[in-house]
Amino acid sequence: MFKSFISVIMTVAIAITSIFYTGLDNKSVENEFSVLSLFNYEIEGNKRGKASSEENYFDIVFDDSTEFDTVVLKEKNDKVISFSISVKDENGEFKTVYEQERIGDYRYCVLGETVSDTIRITINSADDDRFKINDFDVLNVNDSKRDDFRVTSYFVCQWYYGNKNIDIEKMKSLTDIIIFDIARFNAEGDVYLQSFDYNGKTVTGDVILEDVLTQIRNANPHIKIHCNLLGPNGSDYENKEKLHTQVFKEYDDVLIDNILELLEEYDFDGVFFDYEYPYAKESINAYSKFLVKLDGYLDDYILGAALAHWGANLSYDAIQALDRVEIMSYDNMSDYNRHAEFASVGGVIAIEDFEKRGYDLSKCELGLPFYGRTHGGEEAWPSYANIAPDITSPFQNYVNKSYMNGGNYGDGLVTSFNGVQMIMDKTSFAHDYGLGGVMVWHYTCDVSYESEYSLFKAIQTALNTRN
């Protein structure tokens, strides 16, 4: 069955039109799509000091009113706990336009279109009260928005069966969607659609899938729809890995035939795998060889896989065979108990790891978590929509609250998440650094698109700053 350079040329203003952009490890990465302007300015204040002293800020002063949209900060020793960016208005008053936690080795701060003659960087708090900013860039990214930049979301199929109220604006904001947790394959290569219970009545997978696909295509006729295939679970992880290896080695032809039948019957644009994770060398080799073999049969269908930076050890040929790579840059905490921070494995470190492993970044999409992580005595994974009523600022990335057991407040309880500004920063960085797009886990977790705190809207706002 089928189943910085702005760091700093002080004497001249230069406009770059080629373009070369200084990347994570200070090597030049060619980005044909962007235009970055480098400005002539002076520094007032001190880039190092104590957060509690009058030396806790420095000003970047231009010769005249200057247009810019992004500030990049680079810190030594990762001491900054929180910081803000202000700009001087026409009355000479400083207005705060940006606040976030942690700078780290590399922090991308998207302000939107801004015109001023002075930028103020303020360190609000720091570990041991001391900080040192190594370097910074001020960028103006003009007319750079890429038509090929993808916004992809995973979509848990069965949650939308019979739901005729899919948020049209959310769906229209996507270029691609990955249907998740409806199609599976077993250890003999059979592909099947799962049935689910609705109010005591069993509904078969084909009915659920047809209904959901119709809703999606009515909401966004231009969207590309891919099917995610989950494999056999197994009795434990070791057994799960053994079963995956079995099907990839012994029943690969059967599985490929059934995948092709599934893609054709439901008019999918591609097939994606979410195998978490092959660790044994034999398992990695079997998965890699299967992806290469499957790619040879797919023709125009897209082949994709979700991978975390610690589980991306595929063969060179498998890496080349993949058309899309969904970077699972979430569900991990920083050293400071924050979920998926920009400067850690939630952003730049994950991207850097994939680049070092030989992945083509234009095929990669940076994963954006639309959910939070609670720590400090309880473990929880609340959706962003559950957290949103407690959010009071687009700069916010945590609340001192748990979302288990009725929403407890207590000493040490913290739920951290990626708020509006964090999502804008990650989206803009992925765009400017040359990634193919961003990926959302997952669609259901956002608030209404009409809300000022919508994360899908934050993605589009970030991309609009690149117009």
mmCIF file of C-alpha atoms in Angstrom, residues 146 148-152 175 324 360-366 430-431 433-438:
data_model
loop_
_atom_site.group_PDB
_atom_site.id
_atom_site.type_symbol
_atom_site.label_atom_id
_atom_site.label_comp_id
_atom_site.label_asym_id
_atom_site.label_seq_id
_atom_site.Cartn_x
_atom_site.Cartn_y
_atom_site.Cartn_z
ATOM 1 C CA ARG A 146 15.089 38.170 -2.231
ATOM 2 C CA ASP A 148 13.587 33.218 -3.553
ATOM 3 C CA PHE A 149 13.721 33.477 0.264
ATOM 4 C CA ARG A 150 11.503 30.780 1.710
ATOM 5 C CA VAL A 151 9.222 30.876 4.750
ATOM 6 C CA THR A 152 8.350 27.286 5.637
ATOM 7 C CA THR A 175 6.015 29.884 0.654
ATOM 8 C CA ARG A 324 16.295 21.419 1.540
ATOM 9 C CA ASP A 360 25.071 24.692 0.951
ATOM 10 C CA LEU A 361 23.468 27.455 3.023
ATOM 11 C CA SER A 362 21.156 28.400 0.158
ATOM 12 C CA LYS A 363 19.466 25.021 0.731
ATOM 13 C CA CYS A 364 19.246 25.546 4.501
ATOM 14 C CA GLU A 365 16.419 27.090 6.482
ATOM 15 C CA LEU A 366 16.997 28.357 10.010
ATOM 16 C CA ALA A 430 19.210 34.234 7.684
ATOM 17 C CA HIS A 431 18.202 36.425 4.744
ATOM 18 C CA TYR A 433 23.773 35.785 5.369
ATOM 19 C CA GLY A 434 22.543 33.813 2.373
ATOM 20 C CA LEU A 435 20.401 31.043 3.847
ATOM 21 C CA GLY A 436 17.542 29.762 1.737
ATOM 22 C CA GLY A 437 14.914 30.708 4.282
ATOM 23 C CA VAL A 438 13.501 30.171 7.737
#
